[in-house]
Amino acid sequence: MGFEQAWLVYAKREVSAQWAGVHTICTEQRGRITEHAAAELRTAFSQITGEELILCSRLPETEETGCILLKLADGRREGGYHLYEEKGNLRIEASDEAGLLYGAFELIKQLQLGSAFDGMDICKDPVMPLRMLNHWDNMDGSIERGYSGESFFFDHNEILVDERTVTYARLLASVGINGAVINNVNVKDAATWLITDRYFEKLRQLSAVFGDYGIRLFLSLNYAAPIELGELTSADPLSEEVREWWKRRMKLVFEQVPNLGGFLIKADSEGRPGPFTYGRTHADGANMIAEAVKPYGGLIIWRCFVYNCMQDWRDYQTDRARSGYDNFTGLDGLFHDNVILQIKNGPMDFQVREPVHPLFGGLKASNQILEVQIAQEYTGQQRHVCYLIPMFKEVLAFCTYAAGADDTVEEIVSGRTFRQTKCGMAAVANTGNDENWTGHDLAAANLYGFGRLAFEPSASAEELAREWIIRTFGGDKEVLEVLLFILMNSWKAYEMYNAPLGIGWMVNPNYHYGPNVDGYEYDRWGTYHRADHMGIGVDRSRNGTGYAGLYREPNASMYDNLESCPDELLLFFHHVPYTHRLKSGKTVIQHIYDTHFEGVELVDEMVERFEGLEGRLPEKAYRRMLERFRHQKEHAREWRDQINTYFYRKSGIADEKGRKIY
Ligand code: GCU
């Protein structure tokens, strides 16, 4: 089995007579993307039905059946398509070539899922304009927060373009992803040189491969490039010399690398340079570079992950959760039209549970991208299974009240709330050069689900998981049922044995794996739980840091009041005694014990059911997953016991059910 093909594995299967009767692809289109759409259809049919499709430019005769027609026609959004059956032929109509490609992949999906041929009628327009992956790949080949091997974009400071790049582009296009940032947001060393002729040739090749699949290439940029490339002594965004430098540099880059989409920038964050050095704002910094890329249609994606990482744990006033909001709301409306603010889903950093970032709803006049992390940095590092689509669905469904009662995060990043076209969703990628791309085979469901979700946010997490399972592992009912059970319970299980009630962290510093309740408690990172022998939690109400008040009403009051604050976020917003009763009726301490015991039981059930799949999955994949499941089983116990023991020792309150706590 070709694991590198992931869900495009195209295994032979029994199909109906109509599917088996498909014999020709007809298209008058001659563009590169359409060529690849046709090629993909040919590969899929040849491998699934055994039929070698003929490619021709004429339209079928009136009586003829069994043709696939690819045709450009007006009326759809960019990337949208209409796939339908008519008189025994399948037609794909779209306004652009990307739409034809997405329509072709939709057709292949229907074939893989064994859907009915007759009466097929599927119309889809991508809901989010920008659907991006952010790779945190370093040019030496390592990946920051990478859990599936090394980079397939870089090795020894060189750019790689090979078969794997093509397969990667096919996989992305098949789920509708249309942009990829290939290098780490922490741009250092050789990566600073990506905008110089040292790398243009390879970038051109890479960009062409991406372009064939409707994907735009993006790069992360070093804000201090003018200095670090040795050309200027300042990066002050208001200096004429610096502005001119960027204009010259960007002219060169866009001329040399066609299809370049623009740049992602992390500035004034975790030691990266930025406009603060010169007493300037983020709007000054972003606009300077935006101006330089504007003539080429370039975008500047500016990250809002800006906070003070040199905090004093003794300081109860400074609140890291506030920082994104405090740094950016005052600048709303000042950014140029080709600047997009990229905002993490929560105000801290990709924890298993966080409230939605208050900049969603806080900003009204800025383009916005929602950033999520499918690299499972804090959610089990692709050794534990954690299907994140249910979490992303909750984030998208969160009502911000930005302009009215319907303004969910989805409405904002789809451009509906503020009538924007430069917005969407980005995921920190979970791929590497492991044979199966994502280390844990089940982690590929997050890559698949992310793309599909950004294209079609109304799809349910379960529907996406189901599609992914069938496409990857075929139609075995038992496999489907068990893997669906595992995926759909995995986030819940992980949250249960992790840090309780939205407080987060409690991990080993630096590499962020495994339990360590006080790991960050006396550190400089602004991530505290404030537990003592009486209680736990951070007071972010009006009596504390005031963070709750950053939301629009009625959210602000809901979080501010202990009574209305949802249980799952209680400790994020309030400091309470262990004996505080949750809405569930349990005390906080009993909730901690119960969830940690039950979370481990849920994992045990998942693993037991998984073991029942022996012989039904490709042997190699089964072994690979089994090894990880066994580790997860052990490691979930470690989480359970460390957390329970810590809080038992702190509080001195025994478990009502008398279970073993150390
Ligand atoms: C987290 C992560 C870093 C990363 C940063 C970011 O803090 O641990 O590795 O650089 O997020 O999003 O910029």
XYZ file of C-alpha atoms and ligand atoms in Angstrom, residues 136 144-145 185-186 266 270 303 305 344 349 377-378 512, ligand 1:
27
model
C 7.073 25.586 10.651
C 9.590 23.363 14.903
C 6.860 21.391 16.670
C 7.447 31.815 11.291
C 10.623 32.110 13.331
C 5.799 37.094 13.137
C 9.120 35.554 21.355
C 0.381 37.472 13.150
C 0.548 36.340 18.544
C -4.808 32.083 16.901
C -1.438 29.042 22.656
C 2.011 20.462 20.051
C -0.175 20.521 23.162
C 5.531 20.536 25.819
C 4.189 28.434 20.309
C 5.212 27.402 19.926
C 6.395 28.030 19.263
C 5.935 28.908 18.106
C 4.915 29.912 18.586
C 4.282 30.720 17.482
O 4.648 29.214 21.351
O 5.620 26.690 21.070
O 7.231 27.007 18.812
O 7.003 29.566 17.527
O 3.867 29.243 19.227
O 3.114 30.441 17.176
O 4.890 31.602 16.943
